[in-house]
């Protein structure tokens, strides 16, 4: 059986920087409240006519291919994770395929929200392990700024989420550098603790005039319930990954947690007893970019020289579904 390895990573974020101060024009909030509760200082919002989920994903993918030193035509499969596709259908996978001028390869769109990257990595890993594909492009990209409302009723989500894209090139491993394990889970019991009900297909009329004004087009989040579950499931998933491979937290060079909230990441760090230099966070600059958050963070860690040959890096995420998991990678 083959193994897979992460060969390149890239990211793209829209140029429009949205500070906490900017948000105070539209809702009762403050820079200090946002920083204290979430750690976020600023995030990026897309520009209509410039950025789309698929074109941001394509830009991130091009960077990942360059860094992996591969040509675009080596890609055998595209996996695209997003909760905010360009169209209701088809998904953005085929749009990236078109932009990259790749013909007759499969393009798979997945959701899995904040765990989209982990699920995508686990799928890529399985395809490579069986020998069916050699090179998989995994993209996580989101435009969330236009699904939130900059208002008092929308403030619990509006201060958290941002836009951006990250991408990975995953290839058949040729040496010790490999994906050691992926563990992904779901529990739909709490699906409605973080969800976006409308416009949904279960209603006779998907979109009504009332929905445009009554707030029912906004995401619904029970922040405290998500927080509590995330701080339990994420450290447990990291420990599972380490134990599965015969390692302890001391062996870990870096943990890149999904960038949901800096306080969540800090609690995960504390529960695992990790030093500050063992955990990478960049939520301060980008907010929570859902499926894009881990690949953007990995790309920045890569740029900062923190992803070293032979380094042991863990990823963990938790999000709407609930879905969660971990991955352990030897670089
Ligand atoms: O990737 C997964 C995505 N989601 C998450 O990870 C969310 C996880 N949860 C969280 O990040 C936090 O629960 C939040 C940041 C959403 C909220 O922080 P919190 O410490 O749990 O605050 P809270 O919901 O308990 O609200 C505390 C107070 C409330 O006022 P009262 O009732 O105490 O008077 C809220 O109305 O803060 C108020 N509040 C705000 N105040 C200023 C809620 N949102 C805001 C806001 N600015 N944006």
PDB file of N, CA, C and O and ligand atoms in Angstrom, residues 27-30 33-34 36-38 113-115 151-152 154-161 194 221-228 230 258-264 288 290 318-320, ligand 1:
ATOM      1  N   UNK A  27     -22.813  47.779  14.577  1.00  0.00           N
ATOM      2  CA  UNK A  27     -23.380  46.974  15.671  1.00  0.00           C
ATOM      3  C   UNK A  27     -22.784  47.418  16.996  1.00  0.00           C
ATOM      4  O   UNK A  27     -21.726  48.048  17.020  1.00  0.00           O
ATOM      5  N   UNK A  28     -23.486  47.063  18.068  1.00  0.00           N
ATOM      6  CA  UNK A  28     -22.965  47.369  19.400  1.00  0.00           C
ATOM      7  C   UNK A  28     -21.897  46.337  19.745  1.00  0.00           C
ATOM      8  O   UNK A  28     -22.201  45.232  20.201  1.00  0.00           O
ATOM      9  N   UNK A  29     -20.687  46.707  19.481  1.00  0.00           N
ATOM     10  CA  UNK A  29     -19.558  45.850  19.834  1.00  0.00           C
ATOM     11  C   UNK A  29     -18.344  46.752  19.985  1.00  0.00           C
ATOM     12  O   UNK A  29     -18.443  47.971  19.797  1.00  0.00           O
ATOM     13  N   UNK A  30     -17.209  46.182  20.355  1.00  0.00           N
ATOM     14  CA  UNK A  30     -16.005  47.008  20.490  1.00  0.00           C
ATOM     15  C   UNK A  30     -14.788  46.157  20.139  1.00  0.00           C
ATOM     16  O   UNK A  30     -14.845  44.913  20.196  1.00  0.00           O
ATOM     17  N   UNK A  33     -13.923  43.978  23.120  1.00  0.00           N
ATOM     18  CA  UNK A  33     -14.787  42.805  23.331  1.00  0.00           C
ATOM     19  C   UNK A  33     -14.381  41.701  22.351  1.00  0.00           C
ATOM     20  O   UNK A  33     -14.212  40.544  22.740  1.00  0.00           O
ATOM     21  N   UNK A  34     -14.194  42.068  21.095  1.00  0.00           N
ATOM     22  CA  UNK A  34     -13.884  41.052  20.073  1.00  0.00           C
ATOM     23  C   UNK A  34     -12.525  40.395  20.365  1.00  0.00           C
ATOM     24  O   UNK A  34     -12.381  39.173  20.304  1.00  0.00           O
ATOM     25  N   UNK A  36     -10.958  40.238  23.287  1.00  0.00           N
ATOM     26  CA  UNK A  36     -11.006  39.451  24.531  1.00  0.00           C
ATOM     27  C   UNK A  36     -11.733  38.115  24.322  1.00  0.00           C
ATOM     28  O   UNK A  36     -11.291  37.077  24.814  1.00  0.00           O
ATOM     29  N   UNK A  37     -12.847  38.115  23.583  1.00  0.00           N
ATOM     30  CA  UNK A  37     -13.645  36.881  23.440  1.00  0.00           C
ATOM     31  C   UNK A  37     -13.176  35.981  22.310  1.00  0.00           C
ATOM     32  O   UNK A  37     -13.472  34.796  22.312  1.00  0.00           O
ATOM     33  N   UNK A  38     -12.480  36.551  21.302  1.00  0.00           N
ATOM     34  CA  UNK A  38     -12.142  35.726  20.123  1.00  0.00           C
ATOM     35  C   UNK A  38     -10.666  35.798  19.715  1.00  0.00           C
ATOM     36  O   UNK A  38     -10.205  34.939  18.971  1.00  0.00           O
ATOM     37  N   UNK A 113     -17.890  21.805   6.574  1.00  0.00           N
ATOM     38  CA  UNK A 113     -17.679  23.069   7.271  1.00  0.00           C
ATOM     39  C   UNK A 113     -16.254  23.201   7.817  1.00  0.00           C
ATOM     40  O   UNK A 113     -15.314  23.008   7.085  1.00  0.00           O
ATOM     41  N   UNK A 114     -16.111  23.451   9.110  1.00  0.00           N
ATOM     42  CA  UNK A 114     -14.766  23.718   9.644  1.00  0.00           C
ATOM     43  C   UNK A 114     -13.860  22.496   9.606  1.00  0.00           C
ATOM     44  O   UNK A 114     -12.640  22.619   9.703  1.00  0.00           O
ATOM     45  N   UNK A 115     -14.461  21.294   9.461  1.00  0.00           N
ATOM     46  CA  UNK A 115     -13.638  20.089   9.352  1.00  0.00           C
ATOM     47  C   UNK A 115     -13.449  19.690   7.882  1.00  0.00           C
ATOM     48  O   UNK A 115     -12.961  18.596   7.595  1.00  0.00           O
ATOM     49  N   UNK A 151     -24.970  43.812  11.849  1.00  0.00           N
ATOM     50  CA  UNK A 151     -26.055  44.451  12.599  1.00  0.00           C
ATOM     51  C   UNK A 151     -26.052  43.850  14.002  1.00  0.00           C
ATOM     52  O   UNK A 151     -25.367  42.853  14.244  1.00  0.00           O
ATOM     53  N   UNK A 152     -26.845  44.408  14.880  1.00  0.00           N
ATOM     54  CA  UNK A 152     -26.909  43.851  16.234  1.00  0.00           C
ATOM     55  C   UNK A 152     -27.403  42.416  16.241  1.00  0.00           C
ATOM     56  O   UNK A 152     -26.880  41.577  16.961  1.00  0.00           O
ATOM     57  N   UNK A 154     -27.032  40.247  14.037  1.00  0.00           N
ATOM     58  CA  UNK A 154     -26.073  39.322  13.406  1.00  0.00           C
ATOM     59  C   UNK A 154     -24.711  39.313  14.079  1.00  0.00           C
ATOM     60  O   UNK A 154     -23.794  38.638  13.610  1.00  0.00           O
ATOM     61  N   UNK A 155     -24.583  40.032  15.210  1.00  0.00           N
ATOM     62  CA  UNK A 155     -23.223  40.302  15.695  1.00  0.00           C
ATOM     63  C   UNK A 155     -22.485  39.083  16.227  1.00  0.00           C
ATOM     64  O   UNK A 155     -21.251  39.061  16.219  1.00  0.00           O
ATOM     65  N   UNK A 156     -23.207  38.057  16.720  1.00  0.00           N
ATOM     66  CA  UNK A 156     -22.437  36.935  17.292  1.00  0.00           C
ATOM     67  C   UNK A 156     -21.678  36.145  16.228  1.00  0.00           C
ATOM     68  O   UNK A 156     -20.680  35.511  16.524  1.00  0.00           O
ATOM     69  N   UNK A 157     -22.144  36.209  14.977  1.00  0.00           N
ATOM     70  CA  UNK A 157     -21.346  35.570  13.916  1.00  0.00           C
ATOM     71  C   UNK A 157     -20.549  36.604  13.111  1.00  0.00           C
ATOM     72  O   UNK A 157     -19.448  36.311  12.655  1.00  0.00           O
ATOM     73  N   UNK A 158     -21.089  37.807  12.976  1.00  0.00           N
ATOM     74  CA  UNK A 158     -20.448  38.810  12.102  1.00  0.00           C
ATOM     75  C   UNK A 158     -19.033  39.173  12.554  1.00  0.00           C
ATOM     76  O   UNK A 158     -18.198  39.545  11.723  1.00  0.00           O
ATOM     77  N   UNK A 159     -18.754  39.070  13.843  1.00  0.00           N
ATOM     78  CA  UNK A 159     -17.418  39.458  14.310  1.00  0.00           C
ATOM     79  C   UNK A 159     -16.409  38.324  14.149  1.00  0.00           C
ATOM     80  O   UNK A 159     -15.207  38.532  14.297  1.00  0.00           O
ATOM     81  N   UNK A 160     -16.889  37.119  13.873  1.00  0.00           N
ATOM     82  CA  UNK A 160     -16.006  35.954  13.884  1.00  0.00           C
ATOM     83  C   UNK A 160     -15.492  35.547  12.496  1.00  0.00           C
ATOM     84  O   UNK A 160     -14.315  35.266  12.320  1.00  0.00           O
ATOM     85  N   UNK A 161     -16.432  35.505  11.514  1.00  0.00           N
ATOM     86  CA  UNK A 161     -16.083  34.839  10.264  1.00  0.00           C
ATOM     87  C   UNK A 161     -15.453  35.778   9.226  1.00  0.00           C
ATOM     88  O   UNK A 161     -15.733  36.972   9.193  1.00  0.00           O
ATOM     89  N   UNK A 194     -25.357  24.999  15.146  1.00  0.00           N
ATOM     90  CA  UNK A 194     -24.640  25.911  14.244  1.00  0.00           C
ATOM     91  C   UNK A 194     -25.055  25.522  12.835  1.00  0.00           C
ATOM     92  O   UNK A 194     -24.611  24.509  12.300  1.00  0.00           O
ATOM     93  N   UNK A 221     -26.148  30.333  15.477  1.00  0.00           N
ATOM     94  CA  UNK A 221     -25.051  29.700  16.228  1.00  0.00           C
ATOM     95  C   UNK A 221     -25.272  29.813  17.719  1.00  0.00           C
ATOM     96  O   UNK A 221     -25.472  30.909  18.236  1.00  0.00           O
ATOM     97  N   UNK A 222     -25.222  28.674  18.390  1.00  0.00           N
ATOM     98  CA  UNK A 222     -25.180  28.671  19.848  1.00  0.00           C
ATOM     99  C   UNK A 222     -23.697  28.635  20.217  1.00  0.00           C
ATOM    100  O   UNK A 222     -23.080  27.566  20.316  1.00  0.00           O
ATOM    101  N   UNK A 223     -23.126  29.829  20.355  1.00  0.00           N
ATOM    102  CA  UNK A 223     -21.672  29.973  20.518  1.00  0.00           C
ATOM    103  C   UNK A 223     -21.132  29.177  21.695  1.00  0.00           C
ATOM    104  O   UNK A 223     -20.098  28.517  21.581  1.00  0.00           O
ATOM    105  N   UNK A 224     -21.856  29.203  22.805  1.00  0.00           N
ATOM    106  CA  UNK A 224     -21.334  28.516  24.001  1.00  0.00           C
ATOM    107  C   UNK A 224     -21.344  27.003  23.825  1.00  0.00           C
ATOM    108  O   UNK A 224     -20.414  26.318  24.270  1.00  0.00           O
ATOM    109  N   UNK A 225     -22.393  26.470  23.166  1.00  0.00           N
ATOM    110  CA  UNK A 225     -22.448  25.015  22.941  1.00  0.00           C
ATOM    111  C   UNK A 225     -21.313  24.576  22.018  1.00  0.00           C
ATOM    112  O   UNK A 225     -20.650  23.558  22.255  1.00  0.00           O
ATOM    113  N   UNK A 226     -21.060  25.385  20.977  1.00  0.00           N
ATOM    114  CA  UNK A 226     -19.981  25.048  20.034  1.00  0.00           C
ATOM    115  C   UNK A 226     -18.638  25.116  20.757  1.00  0.00           C
ATOM    116  O   UNK A 226     -17.788  24.226  20.633  1.00  0.00           O
ATOM    117  N   UNK A 227     -18.468  26.167  21.544  1.00  0.00           N
ATOM    118  CA  UNK A 227     -17.221  26.372  22.286  1.00  0.00           C
ATOM    119  C   UNK A 227     -16.928  25.157  23.181  1.00  0.00           C
ATOM    120  O   UNK A 227     -15.823  24.610  23.191  1.00  0.00           O
ATOM    121  N   UNK A 228     -17.956  24.746  23.924  1.00  0.00           N
ATOM    122  CA  UNK A 228     -17.780  23.648  24.888  1.00  0.00           C
ATOM    123  C   UNK A 228     -17.399  22.346  24.178  1.00  0.00           C
ATOM    124  O   UNK A 228     -16.453  21.662  24.580  1.00  0.00           O
ATOM    125  N   UNK A 230     -16.130  22.009  21.143  1.00  0.00           N
ATOM    126  CA  UNK A 230     -14.847  22.142  20.427  1.00  0.00           C
ATOM    127  C   UNK A 230     -13.673  21.937  21.375  1.00  0.00           C
ATOM    128  O   UNK A 230     -12.695  21.263  21.035  1.00  0.00           O
ATOM    129  N   UNK A 258      -7.818  24.309  13.837  1.00  0.00           N
ATOM    130  CA  UNK A 258      -8.765  25.147  13.104  1.00  0.00           C
ATOM    131  C   UNK A 258      -8.894  26.475  13.844  1.00  0.00           C
ATOM    132  O   UNK A 258      -9.032  26.507  15.062  1.00  0.00           O
ATOM    133  N   UNK A 259      -8.838  27.568  13.084  1.00  0.00           N
ATOM    134  CA  UNK A 259      -8.851  28.902  13.689  1.00  0.00           C
ATOM    135  C   UNK A 259     -10.296  29.368  13.900  1.00  0.00           C
ATOM    136  O   UNK A 259     -10.845  30.125  13.101  1.00  0.00           O
ATOM    137  N   UNK A 260     -10.906  28.860  14.981  1.00  0.00           N
ATOM    138  CA  UNK A 260     -12.307  29.175  15.277  1.00  0.00           C
ATOM    139  C   UNK A 260     -12.400  30.362  16.210  1.00  0.00           C
ATOM    140  O   UNK A 260     -13.245  31.254  16.044  1.00  0.00           O
ATOM    141  N   UNK A 261     -11.526  30.360  17.196  1.00  0.00           N
ATOM    142  CA  UNK A 261     -11.549  31.358  18.257  1.00  0.00           C
ATOM    143  C   UNK A 261     -10.229  31.154  18.994  1.00  0.00           C
ATOM    144  O   UNK A 261      -9.883  30.013  19.339  1.00  0.00           O
ATOM    145  N   UNK A 262      -9.483  32.221  19.237  1.00  0.00           N
ATOM    146  CA  UNK A 262      -8.164  32.065  19.876  1.00  0.00           C
ATOM    147  C   UNK A 262      -8.297  31.412  21.250  1.00  0.00           C
ATOM    148  O   UNK A 262      -7.441  30.636  21.664  1.00  0.00           O
ATOM    149  N   UNK A 263      -9.419  31.709  21.929  1.00  0.00           N
ATOM    150  CA  UNK A 263      -9.607  31.106  23.260  1.00  0.00           C
ATOM    151  C   UNK A 263      -9.791  29.592  23.155  1.00  0.00           C
ATOM    152  O   UNK A 263      -9.341  28.855  24.031  1.00  0.00           O
ATOM    153  N   UNK A 264     -10.431  29.140  22.087  1.00  0.00           N
ATOM    154  CA  UNK A 264     -10.570  27.684  21.894  1.00  0.00           C
ATOM    155  C   UNK A 264      -9.179  27.085  21.684  1.00  0.00           C
ATOM    156  O   UNK A 264      -8.804  26.105  22.319  1.00  0.00           O
ATOM    157  N   UNK A 288     -12.277  33.565  11.475  1.00  0.00           N
ATOM    158  CA  UNK A 288     -12.535  32.145  11.226  1.00  0.00           C
ATOM    159  C   UNK A 288     -12.917  31.969   9.756  1.00  0.00           C
ATOM    160  O   UNK A 288     -13.979  32.424   9.333  1.00  0.00           O
ATOM    161  N   UNK A 290     -13.333  29.052   8.246  1.00  0.00           N
ATOM    162  CA  UNK A 290     -13.988  27.742   8.078  1.00  0.00           C
ATOM    163  C   UNK A 290     -13.078  26.740   7.338  1.00  0.00           C
ATOM    164  O   UNK A 290     -12.010  26.435   7.836  1.00  0.00           O
ATOM    165  N   UNK A 318     -13.020  21.401  14.463  1.00  0.00           N
ATOM    166  CA  UNK A 318     -14.360  21.100  14.969  1.00  0.00           C
ATOM    167  C   UNK A 318     -15.314  22.122  14.365  1.00  0.00           C
ATOM    168  O   UNK A 318     -14.983  23.302  14.289  1.00  0.00           O
ATOM    169  N   UNK A 319     -16.487  21.669  13.952  1.00  0.00           N
ATOM    170  CA  UNK A 319     -17.412  22.660  13.397  1.00  0.00           C
ATOM    171  C   UNK A 319     -18.823  22.145  13.225  1.00  0.00           C
ATOM    172  O   UNK A 319     -19.184  21.057  13.702  1.00  0.00           O
ATOM    173  N   UNK A 320     -19.601  22.955  12.533  1.00  0.00           N
ATOM    174  CA  UNK A 320     -21.026  22.703  12.317  1.00  0.00           C
ATOM    175  C   UNK A 320     -21.266  21.292  11.824  1.00  0.00           C
ATOM    176  O   UNK A 320     -20.633  20.824  10.880  1.00  0.00           O
TER     177      UNK A 320
HETATM  178  O1  LIG B   1     -15.727  26.972  13.710  1.00  0.00           O
HETATM  179  C1  LIG B   1     -16.778  26.838  14.607  1.00  0.00           C
HETATM  180  C2  LIG B   1     -17.471  28.143  14.560  1.00  0.00           C
HETATM  181  N1  LIG B   1     -17.941  28.704  15.764  1.00  0.00           N
HETATM  182  C3  LIG B   1     -17.251  28.825  16.908  1.00  0.00           C
HETATM  183  O2  LIG B   1     -16.174  28.343  17.082  1.00  0.00           O
HETATM  184  C4  LIG B   1     -17.925  29.612  17.989  1.00  0.00           C
HETATM  185  C5  LIG B   1     -17.472  29.246  19.356  1.00  0.00           C
HETATM  186  N2  LIG B   1     -17.980  30.196  20.306  1.00  0.00           N
HETATM  187  C6  LIG B   1     -17.456  31.404  20.459  1.00  0.00           C
HETATM  188  O3  LIG B   1     -16.494  31.734  19.801  1.00  0.00           O
HETATM  189  C7  LIG B   1     -18.044  32.314  21.515  1.00  0.00           C
HETATM  190  O4  LIG B   1     -19.131  31.648  22.132  1.00  0.00           O
HETATM  191  C8  LIG B   1     -18.517  33.679  20.967  1.00  0.00           C
HETATM  192  C9  LIG B   1     -17.304  34.502  20.561  1.00  0.00           C
HETATM  193  C10 LIG B   1     -19.453  33.503  19.791  1.00  0.00           C
HETATM  194  C11 LIG B   1     -19.258  34.455  22.036  1.00  0.00           C
HETATM  195  O5  LIG B   1     -18.430  34.599  23.171  1.00  0.00           O
HETATM  196  P1  LIG B   1     -18.981  34.210  24.616  1.00  0.00           P
HETATM  197  O6  LIG B   1     -17.922  34.517  25.541  1.00  0.00           O
HETATM  198  O7  LIG B   1     -19.516  32.804  24.567  1.00  0.00           O
HETATM  199  O8  LIG B   1     -20.159  35.248  24.775  1.00  0.00           O
HETATM  200  P2  LIG B   1     -21.716  34.985  25.081  1.00  0.00           P
HETATM  201  O9  LIG B   1     -22.387  34.399  23.898  1.00  0.00           O
HETATM  202  O10 LIG B   1     -21.827  34.280  26.390  1.00  0.00           O
HETATM  203  O11 LIG B   1     -22.214  36.465  25.251  1.00  0.00           O
HETATM  204  C12 LIG B   1     -21.753  37.289  26.315  1.00  0.00           C
HETATM  205  C13 LIG B   1     -22.376  38.670  26.137  1.00  0.00           C
HETATM  206  C14 LIG B   1     -23.868  38.623  25.876  1.00  0.00           C
HETATM  207  O12 LIG B   1     -24.440  39.731  26.549  1.00  0.00           O
HETATM  208  P3  LIG B   1     -25.163  39.557  27.967  1.00  0.00           P
HETATM  209  O13 LIG B   1     -26.287  38.589  27.731  1.00  0.00           O
HETATM  210  O14 LIG B   1     -24.119  39.027  28.895  1.00  0.00           O
HETATM  211  O15 LIG B   1     -25.618  40.941  28.293  1.00  0.00           O
HETATM  212  C15 LIG B   1     -23.976  38.831  24.404  1.00  0.00           C
HETATM  213  O16 LIG B   1     -25.188  39.413  24.016  1.00  0.00           O
HETATM  214  O17 LIG B   1     -21.796  39.321  25.003  1.00  0.00           O
HETATM  215  C16 LIG B   1     -22.834  39.772  24.125  1.00  0.00           C
HETATM  216  N3  LIG B   1     -22.340  39.726  22.764  1.00  0.00           N
HETATM  217  C17 LIG B   1     -21.585  40.700  22.243  1.00  0.00           C
HETATM  218  N4  LIG B   1     -21.125  41.851  22.761  1.00  0.00           N
HETATM  219  C18 LIG B   1     -20.351  42.620  21.989  1.00  0.00           C
HETATM  220  C19 LIG B   1     -22.517  38.768  21.830  1.00  0.00           C
HETATM  221  N5  LIG B   1     -21.876  39.104  20.691  1.00  0.00           N
HETATM  222  C20 LIG B   1     -21.292  40.305  20.926  1.00  0.00           C
HETATM  223  C21 LIG B   1     -20.486  41.147  20.151  1.00  0.00           C
HETATM  224  N6  LIG B   1     -20.046  42.305  20.728  1.00  0.00           N
HETATM  225  N7  LIG B   1     -20.148  40.853  18.901  1.00  0.00           N
END
